[in-house]
Short mmCIF file of C-alpha atoms and ligand atoms in Angstrom, two decimals:
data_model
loop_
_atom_site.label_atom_id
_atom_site.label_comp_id
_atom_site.label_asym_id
_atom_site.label_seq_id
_atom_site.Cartn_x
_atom_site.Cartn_y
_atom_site.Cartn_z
CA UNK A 1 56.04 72.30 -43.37
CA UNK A 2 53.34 70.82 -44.96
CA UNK A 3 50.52 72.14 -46.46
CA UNK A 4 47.33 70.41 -47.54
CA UNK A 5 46.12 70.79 -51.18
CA UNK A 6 42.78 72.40 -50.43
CA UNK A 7 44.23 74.96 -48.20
CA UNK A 8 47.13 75.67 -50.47
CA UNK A 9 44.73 76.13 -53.12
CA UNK A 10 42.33 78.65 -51.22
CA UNK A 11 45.70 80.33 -50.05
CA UNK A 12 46.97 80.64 -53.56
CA UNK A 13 43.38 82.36 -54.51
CA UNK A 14 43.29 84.58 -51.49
CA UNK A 15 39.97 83.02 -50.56
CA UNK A 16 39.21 82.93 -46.73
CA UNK A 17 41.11 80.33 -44.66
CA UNK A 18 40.89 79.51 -41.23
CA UNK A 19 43.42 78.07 -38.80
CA UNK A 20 42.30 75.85 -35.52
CA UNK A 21 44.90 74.31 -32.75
CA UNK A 22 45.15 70.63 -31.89
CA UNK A 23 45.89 71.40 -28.21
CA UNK A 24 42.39 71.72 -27.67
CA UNK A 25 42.23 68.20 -29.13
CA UNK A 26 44.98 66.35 -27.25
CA UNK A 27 45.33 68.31 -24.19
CA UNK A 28 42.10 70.59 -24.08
CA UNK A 29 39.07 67.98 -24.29
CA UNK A 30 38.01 64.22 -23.28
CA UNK A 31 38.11 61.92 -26.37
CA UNK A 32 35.59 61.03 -28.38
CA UNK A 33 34.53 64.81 -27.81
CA UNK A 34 37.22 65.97 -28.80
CA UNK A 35 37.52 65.02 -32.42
CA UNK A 36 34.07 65.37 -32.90
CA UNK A 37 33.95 68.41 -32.11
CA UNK A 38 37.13 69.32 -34.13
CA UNK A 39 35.21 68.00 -37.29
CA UNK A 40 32.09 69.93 -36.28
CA UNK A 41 33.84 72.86 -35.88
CA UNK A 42 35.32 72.74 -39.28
CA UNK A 43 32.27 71.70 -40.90
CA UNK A 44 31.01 74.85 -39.21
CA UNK A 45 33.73 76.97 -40.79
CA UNK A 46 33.02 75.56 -44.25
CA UNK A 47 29.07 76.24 -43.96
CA UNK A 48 30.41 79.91 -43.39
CA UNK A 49 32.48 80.39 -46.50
CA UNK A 50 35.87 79.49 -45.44
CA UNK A 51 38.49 76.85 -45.20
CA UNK A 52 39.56 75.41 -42.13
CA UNK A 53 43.24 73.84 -41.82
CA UNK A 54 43.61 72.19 -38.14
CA UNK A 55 47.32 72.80 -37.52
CA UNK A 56 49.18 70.04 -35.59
CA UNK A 57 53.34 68.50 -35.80
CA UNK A 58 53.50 64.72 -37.29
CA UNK A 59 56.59 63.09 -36.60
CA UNK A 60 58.29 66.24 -36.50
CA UNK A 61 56.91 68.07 -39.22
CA UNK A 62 54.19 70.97 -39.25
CA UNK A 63 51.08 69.96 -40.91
CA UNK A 64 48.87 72.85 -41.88
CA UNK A 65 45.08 71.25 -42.75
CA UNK A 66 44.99 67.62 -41.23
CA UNK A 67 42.98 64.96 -42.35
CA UNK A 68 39.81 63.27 -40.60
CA UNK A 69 42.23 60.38 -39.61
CA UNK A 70 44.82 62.56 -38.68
CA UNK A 71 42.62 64.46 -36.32
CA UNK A 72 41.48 61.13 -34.58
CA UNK A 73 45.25 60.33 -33.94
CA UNK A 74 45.57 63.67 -32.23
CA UNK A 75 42.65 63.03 -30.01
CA UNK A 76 43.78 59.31 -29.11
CA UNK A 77 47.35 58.96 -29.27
CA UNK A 78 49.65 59.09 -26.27
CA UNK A 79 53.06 61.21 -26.08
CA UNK A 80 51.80 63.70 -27.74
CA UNK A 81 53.66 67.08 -26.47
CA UNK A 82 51.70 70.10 -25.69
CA UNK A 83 53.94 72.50 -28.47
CA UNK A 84 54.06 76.09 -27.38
CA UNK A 85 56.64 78.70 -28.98
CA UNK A 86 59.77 77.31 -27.08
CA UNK A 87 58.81 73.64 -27.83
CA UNK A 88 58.64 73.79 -31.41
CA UNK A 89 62.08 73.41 -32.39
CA UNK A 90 62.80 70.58 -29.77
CA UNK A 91 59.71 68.66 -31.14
CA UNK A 92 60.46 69.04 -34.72
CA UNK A 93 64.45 67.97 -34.34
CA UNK A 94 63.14 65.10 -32.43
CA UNK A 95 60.67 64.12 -34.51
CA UNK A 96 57.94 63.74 -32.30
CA UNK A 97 54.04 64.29 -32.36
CA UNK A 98 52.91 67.76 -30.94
CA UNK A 99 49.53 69.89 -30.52
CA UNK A 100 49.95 73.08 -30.89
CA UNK A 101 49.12 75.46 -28.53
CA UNK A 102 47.55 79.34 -29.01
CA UNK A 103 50.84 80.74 -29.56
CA UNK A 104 52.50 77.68 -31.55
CA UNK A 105 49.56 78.11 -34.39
CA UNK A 106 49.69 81.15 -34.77
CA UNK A 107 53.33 80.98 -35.62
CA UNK A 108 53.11 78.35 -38.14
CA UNK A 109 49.36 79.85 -39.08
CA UNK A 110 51.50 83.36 -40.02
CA UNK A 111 54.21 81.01 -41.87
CA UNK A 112 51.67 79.53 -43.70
CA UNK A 113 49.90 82.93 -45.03
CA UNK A 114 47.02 82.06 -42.80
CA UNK A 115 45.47 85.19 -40.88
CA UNK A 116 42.83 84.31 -38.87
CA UNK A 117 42.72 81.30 -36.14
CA UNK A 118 39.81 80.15 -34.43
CA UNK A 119 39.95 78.21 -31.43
CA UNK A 120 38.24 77.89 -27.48
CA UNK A 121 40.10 80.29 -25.37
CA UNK A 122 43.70 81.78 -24.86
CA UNK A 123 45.88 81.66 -21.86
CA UNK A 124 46.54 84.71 -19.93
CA UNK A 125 48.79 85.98 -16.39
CA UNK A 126 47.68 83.28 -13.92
CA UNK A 127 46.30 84.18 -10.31
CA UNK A 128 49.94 84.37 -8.44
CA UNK A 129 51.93 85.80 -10.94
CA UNK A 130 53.59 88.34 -8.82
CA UNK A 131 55.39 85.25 -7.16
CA UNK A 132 55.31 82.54 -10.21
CA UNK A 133 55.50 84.43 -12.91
CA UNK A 134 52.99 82.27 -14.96
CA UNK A 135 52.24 84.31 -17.97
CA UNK A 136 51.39 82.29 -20.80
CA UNK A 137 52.84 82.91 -23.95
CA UNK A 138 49.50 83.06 -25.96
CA UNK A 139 49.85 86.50 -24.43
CA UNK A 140 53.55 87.25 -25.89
CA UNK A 141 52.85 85.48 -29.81
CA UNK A 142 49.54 88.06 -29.94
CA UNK A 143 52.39 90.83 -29.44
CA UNK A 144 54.77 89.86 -32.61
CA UNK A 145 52.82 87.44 -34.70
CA UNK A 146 50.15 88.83 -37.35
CA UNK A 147 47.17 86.70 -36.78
CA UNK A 148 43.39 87.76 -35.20
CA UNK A 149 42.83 84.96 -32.85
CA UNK A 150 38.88 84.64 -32.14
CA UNK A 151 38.07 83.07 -28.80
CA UNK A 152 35.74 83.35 -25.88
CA UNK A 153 38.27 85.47 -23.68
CA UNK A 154 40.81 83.52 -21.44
CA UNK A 155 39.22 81.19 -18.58
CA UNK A 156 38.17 84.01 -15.29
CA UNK A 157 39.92 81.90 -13.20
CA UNK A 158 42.73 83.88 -14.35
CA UNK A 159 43.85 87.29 -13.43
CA UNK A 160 41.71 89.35 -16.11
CA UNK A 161 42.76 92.83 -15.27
CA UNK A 162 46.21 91.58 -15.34
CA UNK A 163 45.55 89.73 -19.05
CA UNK A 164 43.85 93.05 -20.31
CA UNK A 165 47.51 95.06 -18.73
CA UNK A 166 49.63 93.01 -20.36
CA UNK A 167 47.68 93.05 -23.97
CA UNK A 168 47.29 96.66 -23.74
CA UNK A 169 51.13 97.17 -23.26
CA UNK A 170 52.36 95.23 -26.05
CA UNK A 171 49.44 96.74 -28.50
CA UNK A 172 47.26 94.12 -29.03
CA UNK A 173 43.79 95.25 -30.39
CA UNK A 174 40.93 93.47 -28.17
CA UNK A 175 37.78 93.42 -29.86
CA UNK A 176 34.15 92.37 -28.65
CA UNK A 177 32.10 90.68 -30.89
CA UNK A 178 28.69 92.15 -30.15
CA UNK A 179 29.99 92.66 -26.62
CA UNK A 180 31.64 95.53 -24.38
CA UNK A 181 32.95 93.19 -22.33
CA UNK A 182 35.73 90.64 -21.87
CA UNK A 183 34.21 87.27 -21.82
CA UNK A 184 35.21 84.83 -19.31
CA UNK A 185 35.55 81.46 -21.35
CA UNK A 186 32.86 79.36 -20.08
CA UNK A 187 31.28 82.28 -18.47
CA UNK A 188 30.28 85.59 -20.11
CA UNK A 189 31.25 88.46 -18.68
CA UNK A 190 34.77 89.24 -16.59
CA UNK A 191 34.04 92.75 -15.46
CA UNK A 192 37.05 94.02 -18.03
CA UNK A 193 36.21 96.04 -20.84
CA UNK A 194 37.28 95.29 -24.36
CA UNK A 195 39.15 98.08 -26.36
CA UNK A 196 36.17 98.14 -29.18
CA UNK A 197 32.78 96.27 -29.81
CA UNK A 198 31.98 95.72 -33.31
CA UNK A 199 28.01 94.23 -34.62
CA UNK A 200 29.15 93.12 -37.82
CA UNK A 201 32.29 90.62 -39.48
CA UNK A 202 32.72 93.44 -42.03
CA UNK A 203 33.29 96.24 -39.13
CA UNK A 204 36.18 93.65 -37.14
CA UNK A 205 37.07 92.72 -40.69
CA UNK A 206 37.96 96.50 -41.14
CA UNK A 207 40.04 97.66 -38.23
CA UNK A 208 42.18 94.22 -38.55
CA UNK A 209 42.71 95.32 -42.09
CA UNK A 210 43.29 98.91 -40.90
CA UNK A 211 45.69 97.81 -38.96
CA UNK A 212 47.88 95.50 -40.99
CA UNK A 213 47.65 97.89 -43.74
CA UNK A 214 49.21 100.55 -41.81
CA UNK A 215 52.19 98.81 -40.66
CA UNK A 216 51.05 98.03 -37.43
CA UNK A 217 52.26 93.86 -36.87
CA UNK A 218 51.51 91.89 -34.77
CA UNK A 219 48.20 89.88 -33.65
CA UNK A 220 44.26 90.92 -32.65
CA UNK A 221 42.16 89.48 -30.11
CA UNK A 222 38.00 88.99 -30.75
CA UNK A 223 36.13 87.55 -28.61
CA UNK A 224 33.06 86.36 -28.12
CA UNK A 225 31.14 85.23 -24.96
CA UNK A 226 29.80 81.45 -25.12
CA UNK A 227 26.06 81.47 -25.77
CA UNK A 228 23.82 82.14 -23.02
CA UNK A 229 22.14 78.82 -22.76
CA UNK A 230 25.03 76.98 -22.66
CA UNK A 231 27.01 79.31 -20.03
CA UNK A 232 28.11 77.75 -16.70
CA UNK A 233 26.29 78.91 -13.28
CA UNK A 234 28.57 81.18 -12.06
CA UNK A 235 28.42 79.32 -8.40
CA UNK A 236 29.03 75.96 -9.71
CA UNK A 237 31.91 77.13 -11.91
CA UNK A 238 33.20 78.81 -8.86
CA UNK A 239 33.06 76.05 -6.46
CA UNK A 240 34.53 73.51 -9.58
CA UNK A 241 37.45 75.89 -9.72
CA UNK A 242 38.44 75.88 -6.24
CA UNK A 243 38.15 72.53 -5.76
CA UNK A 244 40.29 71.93 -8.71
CA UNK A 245 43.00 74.79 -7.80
CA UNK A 246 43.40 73.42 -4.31
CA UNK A 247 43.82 69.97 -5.59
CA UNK A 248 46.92 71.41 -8.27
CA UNK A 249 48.48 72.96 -5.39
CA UNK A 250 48.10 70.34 -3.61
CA UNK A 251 49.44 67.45 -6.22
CA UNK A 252 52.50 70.09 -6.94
CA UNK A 253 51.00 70.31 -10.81
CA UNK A 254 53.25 73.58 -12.24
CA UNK A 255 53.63 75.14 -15.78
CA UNK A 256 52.31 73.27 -18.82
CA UNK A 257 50.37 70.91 -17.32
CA UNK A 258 48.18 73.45 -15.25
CA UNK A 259 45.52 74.65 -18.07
CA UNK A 260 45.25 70.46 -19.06
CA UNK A 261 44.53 69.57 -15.46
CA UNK A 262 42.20 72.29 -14.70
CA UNK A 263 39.92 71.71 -18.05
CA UNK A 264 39.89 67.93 -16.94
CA UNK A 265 38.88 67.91 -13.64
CA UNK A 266 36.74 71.01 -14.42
CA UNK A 267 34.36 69.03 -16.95
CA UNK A 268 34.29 65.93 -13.79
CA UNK A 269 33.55 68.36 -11.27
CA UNK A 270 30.65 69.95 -13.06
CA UNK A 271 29.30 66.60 -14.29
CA UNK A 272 30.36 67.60 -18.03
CA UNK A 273 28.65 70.86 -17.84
CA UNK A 274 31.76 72.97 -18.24
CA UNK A 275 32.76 70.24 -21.49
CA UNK A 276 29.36 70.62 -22.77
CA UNK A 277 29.83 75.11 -22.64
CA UNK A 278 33.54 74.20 -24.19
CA UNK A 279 31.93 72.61 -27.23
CA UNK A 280 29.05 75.27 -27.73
CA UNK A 281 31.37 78.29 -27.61
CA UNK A 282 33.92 77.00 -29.87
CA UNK A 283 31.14 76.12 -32.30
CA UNK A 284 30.08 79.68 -31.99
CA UNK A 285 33.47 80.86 -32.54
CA UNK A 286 34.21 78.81 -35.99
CA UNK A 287 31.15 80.77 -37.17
CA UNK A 288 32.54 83.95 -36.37
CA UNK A 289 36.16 83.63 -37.41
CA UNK A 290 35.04 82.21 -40.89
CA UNK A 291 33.28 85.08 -41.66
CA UNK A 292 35.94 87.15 -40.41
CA UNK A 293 38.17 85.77 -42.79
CA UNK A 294 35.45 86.43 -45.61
CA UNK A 295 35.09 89.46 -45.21
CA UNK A 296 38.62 90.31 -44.58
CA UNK A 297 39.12 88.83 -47.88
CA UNK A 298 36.65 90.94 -49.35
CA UNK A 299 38.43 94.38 -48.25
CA UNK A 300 41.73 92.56 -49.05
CA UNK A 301 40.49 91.55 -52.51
CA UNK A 302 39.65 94.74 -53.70
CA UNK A 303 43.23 95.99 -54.96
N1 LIG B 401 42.38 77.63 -22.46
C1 LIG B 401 41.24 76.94 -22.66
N2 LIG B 401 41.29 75.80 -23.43
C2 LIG B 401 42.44 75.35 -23.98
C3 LIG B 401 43.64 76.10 -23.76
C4 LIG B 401 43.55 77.23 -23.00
O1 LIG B 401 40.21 77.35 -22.17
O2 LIG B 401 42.44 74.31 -24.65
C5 LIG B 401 44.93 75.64 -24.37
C6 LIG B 401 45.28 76.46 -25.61
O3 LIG B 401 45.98 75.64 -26.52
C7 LIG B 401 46.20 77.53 -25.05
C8 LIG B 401 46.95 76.75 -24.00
O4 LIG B 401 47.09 78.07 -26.00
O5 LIG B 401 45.99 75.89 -23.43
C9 LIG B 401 47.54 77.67 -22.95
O6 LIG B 401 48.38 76.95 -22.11
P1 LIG B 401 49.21 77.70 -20.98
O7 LIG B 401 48.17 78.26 -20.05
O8 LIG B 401 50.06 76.64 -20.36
O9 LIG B 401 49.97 78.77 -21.69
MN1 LIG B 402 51.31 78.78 -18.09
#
């Protein structure tokens, strides 16, 4: 593993860092949006007193804080895998490229020292699951691996209910950031309620230090709806979503390749609306997870 200077630095002085996925990057979002927005988003994290470290795997090797050039790669090359918890080993022994997925960050995040991770939205049980058994592993990694993950919930066209079951039986904390409900990625409400709302970074900051402080591993989920003016129409999302749905059934797409396909011909079938609600929420989110992380440091700090 490989850790950049600045981040090692900030690490080394306990000062707020902040972790973000290159899934999102390579899999997640169109190029040249993509890596602009990756640099926005962690020039948004800086403006909000913390340091971001964009977690991807070059030629086999973890890199924890990747360069402006490095970022572009991620967002142009081809052959790069999509790196969740069972891929990591195969990647790194081959020495391949790899963007990391929800669950594969937080992993090397937590081996890094890194406790808070800001990226778009998580993956959750999909629609089916009583026959498939399509649960991602986002869901899994939030149950073992210490690290608040702050997203915009997990994309409705999932099974919510089911997402908010399987959380609640393996413990993990879901918190609404000034909201009582779960958001639904690019929409902002699900119907599910969240376990606790909190107004301010310093009162999440609190129970997420409450909680690690008390022996209680394992991850925490905030979220935070996208902004109003940049939420989908709930009947155009709808209609997007079963077009695309009908068309993975129909083209046989399965596993890994399902959230990738349905982003993609999401953002076509809403004329870039959908890509254009992706960007603003993640923006929103960097905001929120950096001062997290600040004031998480602050409480952590005072020892
Ligand atoms: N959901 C989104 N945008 C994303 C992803 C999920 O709205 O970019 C990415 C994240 O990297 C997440 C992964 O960890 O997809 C989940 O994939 P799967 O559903 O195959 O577990
Ligand atoms: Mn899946």
């Amino acid at each position: 593993m490989y850790i950049a200077p600045e981040v090692r630095q900030a690490l080394l002085e306990n000062r707020p860092v902040v972790a973000l996925e290159t899934t999102i990057i390579s899999h997640g979002m169109p190029y040249p949006e993509s890596v602009q927005t990756a640099l926005e988003v962690e020039r948004i994290i800086r403006e909000n007193g913390a340091v971001p470290a964009t977690i991807g795997i070059i030629d086999g090797e973890p890199i924890i804080g990747l360069t402006p050039a490095q970022l572009d790669a991620f967002g142009t090359r081809r052959g790069i895998w999509k790196v969740s918890r069972r891929d990591l080993p195969i990647v790194m022994a081959k020495r391949e490229w790899g963007a990391t997925t929800v669950a594969a960050t937080m992993i090397l995040a937590a081996q890094a020292g890194i406790r808070f991770f800001v990226t778009g939205g998580i993956g959750g049980v999909q629609r089916g699951w009583e026959s498939t058994l399509d649960i991602s592993a986002d869901l899994e990694e939030l149950a073992r691996t210490s690290v608040c993950v702050i997203c915009a919930g997990a994309k409705y066209i999932l099974d919510i209910p089911a997402t908010m079951e399987v959380l609640e039986t393996k413990g993990v904390p879901v918190l609404g950031i000034g909201t009582d409900e779960m958001p639904g990625f690019f929409v902002q409400t699900t119907g599910s309620k969240v376990d606790a709302r909190c107004d301010t970074p310093e009162e999440l900051a609190q129970i997420v230090y409450t909680k690690w402080q008390n022996g209680l591993d394992g991850g925490i989920l905030a979220v935070d709806p996208v902004p109003a003016e940049h939420a989908l129409d709930r009947k155009i999302a709808d209609k997007a979503i079963a077009t695309a749905l009908k068309e993975m059934e129909e083209e046989g797409i399965r596993g890994k390749d399902e959230t990738p396909f349905l982003l993609k011909r999401i953002v076509e079938l809403t004329g870039g609306e959908s890509l254009k609600a992706n960007i603003a929420l993640i923006e929103n989110n960097a905001a929120d997870g950096a001062r997290i992380a600040a004031a998480y440091a602050k409480l952590a700090n005072r020892q």
